[in-house]
GROMACS .gro file of C-alpha atoms in nm:
model
  231
    1MET     CA    1  -0.514   5.970   1.797
    2LYS     CA    2  -0.436   6.327   1.934
    3HIS     CA    3  -0.404   6.151   2.300
    4MET     CA    4  -0.164   5.914   2.200
    5LYS     CA    5   0.089   6.164   1.999
    6SER     CA    6   0.088   6.377   2.324
    7PHE     CA    7   0.147   6.035   2.562
    8VAL     CA    8   0.437   5.982   2.354
    9LYS     CA    9   0.553   6.288   2.300
   10SER     CA   10   0.577   6.356   2.686
   11LEU     CA   11   0.773   6.081   2.703
   12PRO     CA   12   1.188   6.013   2.745
   13ALA     CA   13   1.335   5.875   2.435
   14TYR     CA   14   1.438   5.560   2.629
   15GLY     CA   15   1.041   5.530   2.775
   16LEU     CA   16   0.944   5.596   2.431
   17ALA     CA   17   1.134   5.344   2.254
   18LEU     CA   18   1.041   5.110   2.582
   19ALA     CA   19   0.643   5.173   2.472
   20LEU     CA   20   0.679   5.093   2.084
   21VAL     CA   21   0.940   4.761   2.125
   22TRP     CA   22   0.781   4.572   2.467
   23PRO     CA   23   0.441   4.525   2.336
   24VAL     CA   24   0.568   4.387   2.024
   25ALA     CA   25   0.808   4.135   2.184
   26VAL     CA   26   0.541   4.020   2.419
   27SER     CA   27   0.324   3.953   2.148
   28ALA     CA   28   0.557   3.769   1.940
   29GLN     CA   29   0.628   3.554   2.256
   30LYS     CA   30   0.272   3.501   2.294
   31GLU     CA   31   0.201   3.421   1.959
   32LYS     CA   32   0.479   3.147   1.932
   33GLY     CA   33   0.371   3.038   2.269
   34TRP     CA   34   0.718   2.919   2.418
   35LYS     CA   35   0.721   2.900   2.810
   36GLU     CA   36   1.087   2.925   2.949
   37LEU     CA   37   1.177   2.642   3.170
   38PHE     CA   38   1.484   2.760   3.349
   39ASP     CA   39   1.447   3.141   3.495
   40GLY     CA   40   1.810   3.208   3.481
   41LYS     CA   41   1.787   3.243   3.875
   42THR     CA   42   1.645   2.976   4.069
   43LEU     CA   43   1.626   2.572   4.018
   44GLN     CA   44   1.246   2.571   4.088
   45GLY     CA   45   1.036   2.341   3.888
   46TRP     CA   46   1.346   2.091   3.882
   47LYS     CA   47   1.479   1.851   4.098
   48ALA     CA   48   1.817   1.644   4.094
   49VAL     CA   49   1.820   1.254   4.139
   50GLY     CA   50   2.016   0.963   4.046
   51GLY     CA   51   2.430   1.053   4.096
   52LYS     CA   52   2.514   1.321   4.341
   53ALA     CA   53   2.715   1.546   4.104
   54PRO     CA   54   2.634   1.925   4.169
   55TYR     CA   55   2.410   2.174   3.935
   56THR     CA   56   2.441   2.478   4.060
   57ILE     CA   57   2.359   2.825   3.834
   58GLU     CA   58   2.633   3.085   3.732
   59GLU     CA   59   2.540   3.400   3.545
   60GLY     CA   60   2.209   3.254   3.431
   61VAL     CA   61   2.314   2.944   3.335
   62ILE     CA   62   2.302   2.573   3.503
   63VAL     CA   63   2.600   2.440   3.536
   64GLY     CA   64   2.652   2.078   3.647
   65ARG     CA   65   2.970   1.931   3.785
   66MET     CA   66   3.128   1.604   3.662
   67THR     CA   67   3.215   1.414   4.008
   68LYS     CA   68   3.374   1.114   4.023
   69GLY     CA   69   3.270   0.789   4.229
   70THR     CA   70   2.931   0.874   4.161
   71PRO     CA   71   2.665   0.727   3.839
   72ASN     CA   72   2.514   0.939   3.608
   73SER     CA   73   2.339   1.244   3.736
   74PHE     CA   74   2.033   1.404   3.628
   75LEU     CA   75   1.829   1.738   3.694
   76ILE     CA   76   1.449   1.662   3.573
   77THR     CA   77   1.123   1.862   3.532
   78GLU     CA   78   0.926   1.813   3.812
   79GLN     CA   79   0.629   1.861   3.525
   80GLU     CA   80   0.609   1.542   3.287
   81TYR     CA   81   0.517   1.647   2.905
   82GLY     CA   82   0.372   1.434   2.615
   83ASP     CA   83   0.353   1.642   2.306
   84PHE     CA   84   0.626   1.901   2.325
   85ILE     CA   85   0.896   2.128   2.123
   86LEU     CA   86   1.217   2.157   2.283
   87GLU     CA   87   1.492   2.422   2.244
   88LEU     CA   88   1.837   2.499   2.498
   89ASP     CA   89   2.182   2.539   2.404
   90ILE     CA   90   2.447   2.307   2.546
   91LYS     CA   91   2.824   2.314   2.602
   92LEU     CA   92   3.045   2.086   2.752
   93GLU     CA   93   3.438   2.113   2.863
   94GLY     CA   94   3.672   1.886   2.712
   95ASP     CA   95   3.622   1.615   2.494
   96GLN     CA   96   3.630   1.334   2.712
   97THR     CA   97   3.334   1.401   2.819
   98ASN     CA   98   2.924   1.312   2.730
   99SER     CA   99   2.579   1.475   2.834
  100GLY     CA  100   2.270   1.450   2.739
  101VAL     CA  101   1.888   1.575   2.720
  102GLN     CA  102   1.627   1.346   2.866
  103THR     CA  103   1.293   1.299   2.738
  104ARG     CA  104   0.946   1.166   2.835
  105SER     CA  105   1.142   1.033   3.094
  106HIS     CA  106   1.132   0.782   3.419
  107LEU     CA  107   1.244   0.754   3.748
  108ASP     CA  108   1.319   0.404   3.930
  109PRO     CA  109   1.299   0.535   4.286
  110ASN     CA  110   1.435   0.253   4.444
  111ALA     CA  111   1.749   0.271   4.239
  112ASN     CA  112   2.151   0.406   4.407
  113GLY     CA  113   2.044   0.427   4.760
  114GLY     CA  114   1.703   0.582   4.681
  115ARG     CA  115   1.841   0.871   4.486
  116GLY     CA  116   1.678   0.667   4.156
  117ARG     CA  117   1.815   0.574   3.822
  118VAL     CA  118   1.666   0.709   3.553
  119TYR     CA  119   1.567   0.592   3.228
  120GLY     CA  120   1.400   0.658   2.851
  121ARG     CA  121   1.471   0.839   2.551
  122GLN     CA  122   1.798   1.086   2.584
  123VAL     CA  123   1.909   1.289   2.310
  124GLU     CA  124   2.330   1.218   2.341
  125PHE     CA  125   2.588   1.515   2.362
  126ASP     CA  126   2.876   1.342   2.252
  127PRO     CA  127   3.223   1.605   2.192
  128THR     CA  128   3.455   1.272   2.149
  129PRO     CA  129   3.580   1.176   1.808
  130ARG     CA  130   3.289   0.951   1.755
  131ALA     CA  131   3.099   1.258   1.748
  132TRP     CA  132   2.765   1.134   1.807
  133THR     CA  133   2.608   1.447   1.951
  134GLY     CA  134   2.217   1.421   1.833
  135GLY     CA  135   2.188   1.093   1.841
  136ILE     CA  136   1.912   0.885   2.033
  137TYR     CA  137   1.981   0.644   2.336
  138ASP     CA  138   1.739   0.439   2.546
  139GLU     CA  139   1.899   0.550   2.895
  140ALA     CA  140   1.936   0.265   3.115
  141ARG     CA  141   1.677   0.069   2.905
  142ARG     CA  142   1.736  -0.044   2.515
  143GLY     CA  143   2.044   0.126   2.458
  144TRP     CA  144   2.117   0.312   2.105
  145LEU     CA  145   1.813   0.338   1.875
  146TYR     CA  146   1.996   0.618   1.659
  147PRO     CA  147   2.352   0.612   1.648
  148LEU     CA  148   2.527   0.850   1.400
  149ASP     CA  149   2.635   0.590   1.196
  150LEU     CA  150   2.285   0.593   1.018
  151ASN     CA  151   2.378   0.992   0.973
  152GLU     CA  152   2.753   1.066   0.915
  153LYS     CA  153   2.665   1.397   0.788
  154SER     CA  154   2.551   1.533   1.064
  155ARG     CA  155   2.893   1.405   1.260
  156SER     CA  156   3.005   1.763   1.175
  157ALA     CA  157   2.742   1.965   1.338
  158TYR     CA  158   2.816   1.981   1.746
  159LYS     CA  159   3.108   2.273   1.794
  160ALA     CA  160   3.379   2.189   2.063
  161GLU     CA  161   3.378   2.433   2.335
  162GLU     CA  162   3.079   2.653   2.215
  163PHE     CA  163   2.721   2.621   2.347
  164ASN     CA  164   2.520   2.441   2.081
  165HIS     CA  165   2.170   2.478   2.021
  166VAL     CA  166   1.968   2.219   2.067
  167ARG     CA  167   1.615   2.162   1.903
  168ILE     CA  168   1.368   1.854   2.004
  169GLU     CA  169   1.009   1.771   1.865
  170ALA     CA  170   0.851   1.486   2.034
  171ILE     CA  171   0.478   1.460   1.855
  172GLY     CA  172   0.332   1.176   1.870
  173ASP     CA  173   0.547   0.860   1.834
  174GLU     CA  174   0.790   1.087   1.675
  175LEU     CA  175   1.117   1.173   1.818
  176LYS     CA  176   1.372   1.434   1.593
  177THR     CA  177   1.700   1.584   1.677
  178TRP     CA  178   1.858   1.893   1.517
  179ILE     CA  179   2.197   2.027   1.651
  180ASN     CA  180   2.313   2.373   1.560
  181GLY     CA  181   2.020   2.373   1.314
  182ILE     CA  182   2.131   2.064   1.135
  183ALA     CA  183   1.867   1.745   1.146
  184VAL     CA  184   2.089   1.455   1.343
  185ALA     CA  185   1.793   1.190   1.437
  186HIS     CA  186   1.452   1.034   1.371
  187VAL     CA  187   1.287   0.783   1.545
  188ILE     CA  188   0.934   0.625   1.527
  189ASP     CA  189   0.841   0.419   1.891
  190THR     CA  190   0.540   0.353   2.018
  191ILE     CA  191   0.697   0.391   2.419
  192ASP     CA  192   0.650   0.660   2.691
  193SER     CA  193   0.367   0.882   2.546
  194LYS     CA  194   0.510   1.148   2.843
  195GLY     CA  195   0.720   1.186   3.093
  196PHE     CA  196   0.970   1.427   3.238
  197ILE     CA  197   1.276   1.618   3.081
  198GLY     CA  198   1.611   1.604   3.233
  199LEU     CA  199   1.977   1.725   3.178
  200GLN     CA  200   2.243   1.480   3.222
  201VAL     CA  201   2.578   1.487   3.415
  202HIS     CA  202   2.750   1.164   3.309
  203SER     CA  203   2.921   0.965   3.509
  204VAL     CA  204   3.327   1.012   3.523
  205PRO     CA  205   3.674   0.881   3.559
  206ASP     CA  206   3.871   1.020   3.850
  207ALA     CA  207   4.035   1.223   3.531
  208LEU     CA  208   3.748   1.401   3.417
  209ASP     CA  209   3.653   1.458   3.742
  210GLY     CA  210   3.547   1.885   3.781
  211LYS     CA  211   3.452   1.943   3.411
  212LYS     CA  212   3.130   2.141   3.347
  213VAL     CA  213   2.838   2.113   3.102
  214TYR     CA  214   2.686   2.454   3.127
  215PHE     CA  215   2.274   2.454   2.980
  216LYS     CA  216   2.062   2.736   2.924
  217ASN     CA  217   1.778   2.931   2.728
  218ILE     CA  218   1.582   2.630   2.826
  219LYS     CA  219   1.216   2.672   2.674
  220ILE     CA  220   0.946   2.469   2.554
  221GLN     CA  221   0.622   2.484   2.333
  222THR     CA  222   0.314   2.221   2.438
  223GLU     CA  223   0.042   2.344   2.215
  224ASN     CA  224  -0.018   2.425   1.820
  225LEU     CA  225   0.256   2.236   1.750
  226LYS     CA  226   0.418   2.273   1.413
  227PRO     CA  227   0.695   2.077   1.274
  228LYS     CA  228   0.983   2.155   1.169
  229ASP     CA  229   1.062   1.976   0.778
  230PHE     CA  230   1.373   1.731   0.883
  231SER     CA  231   1.602   1.813   0.608
   0.00000   0.00000   0.00000
C-alpha cells in the first residue's frame, strides 16, 4: 500500500485521473461485453453491395448519400451473426427519405448486374408522416411483418433531423426493437438463424438525390445476452 501511495503522488494531476478512471472504464466495457462494429476511421469489416450509393466517413460517422437511378444500397458486415443485441444511432435528412438496418440478412449475388440484392428482416427507419420507424420489414422477400399500425403509440418515438438511438435484440426466434428507449416492434419468426447486419441507403426519386443518412456508435453483444423488458 505504501508503494501505491508513492506512485500516485508522483503522477501529474491528469495522469492520476487517467490511472484511476481508465481501469474502471475498461472493466465496465468488458463486463458489458460490447464490441464496436465501426472503428470511427475505416470501413474495415464492411462491404458495399446492391446499388451504387456511396458510403463515406465524416468526423467519425458513416454517411450514406442517396443517389438517383440506383436500387437500394447496403453496407453489410463481412461477418454473420446469430443471436445478438445491436445498438447504434441513426439520423436522416428530410422527411421523405427512408433507411433501415438489416438483421440476419443474406445476399443474392447474381442480382443487380452482379452487385447483389440484399434480402432479410430489416428494422425500418421512416421519417415520413407514416412514421413507421422501428417497424420490421422483410426486405426483398415477404414485406411487412410488423407495421406500426400494430403499435400506434410508438410512432412518436422518432426525432426528426436528430440522431435516434436504436436497440435491436435478435435472440432465438424473437426480434425486438426500441427507438430512443421506446419499445416498438416484436416478432417471432423461425426464418434465418444467422446472417449479416446491413446499413441501408434507400433508392430515391431525382428530387431526393444527395440526401444523407448518418450511422454512428455501432456496437454489438453476442454472448451472455440479457433481454430487455419489452414494455
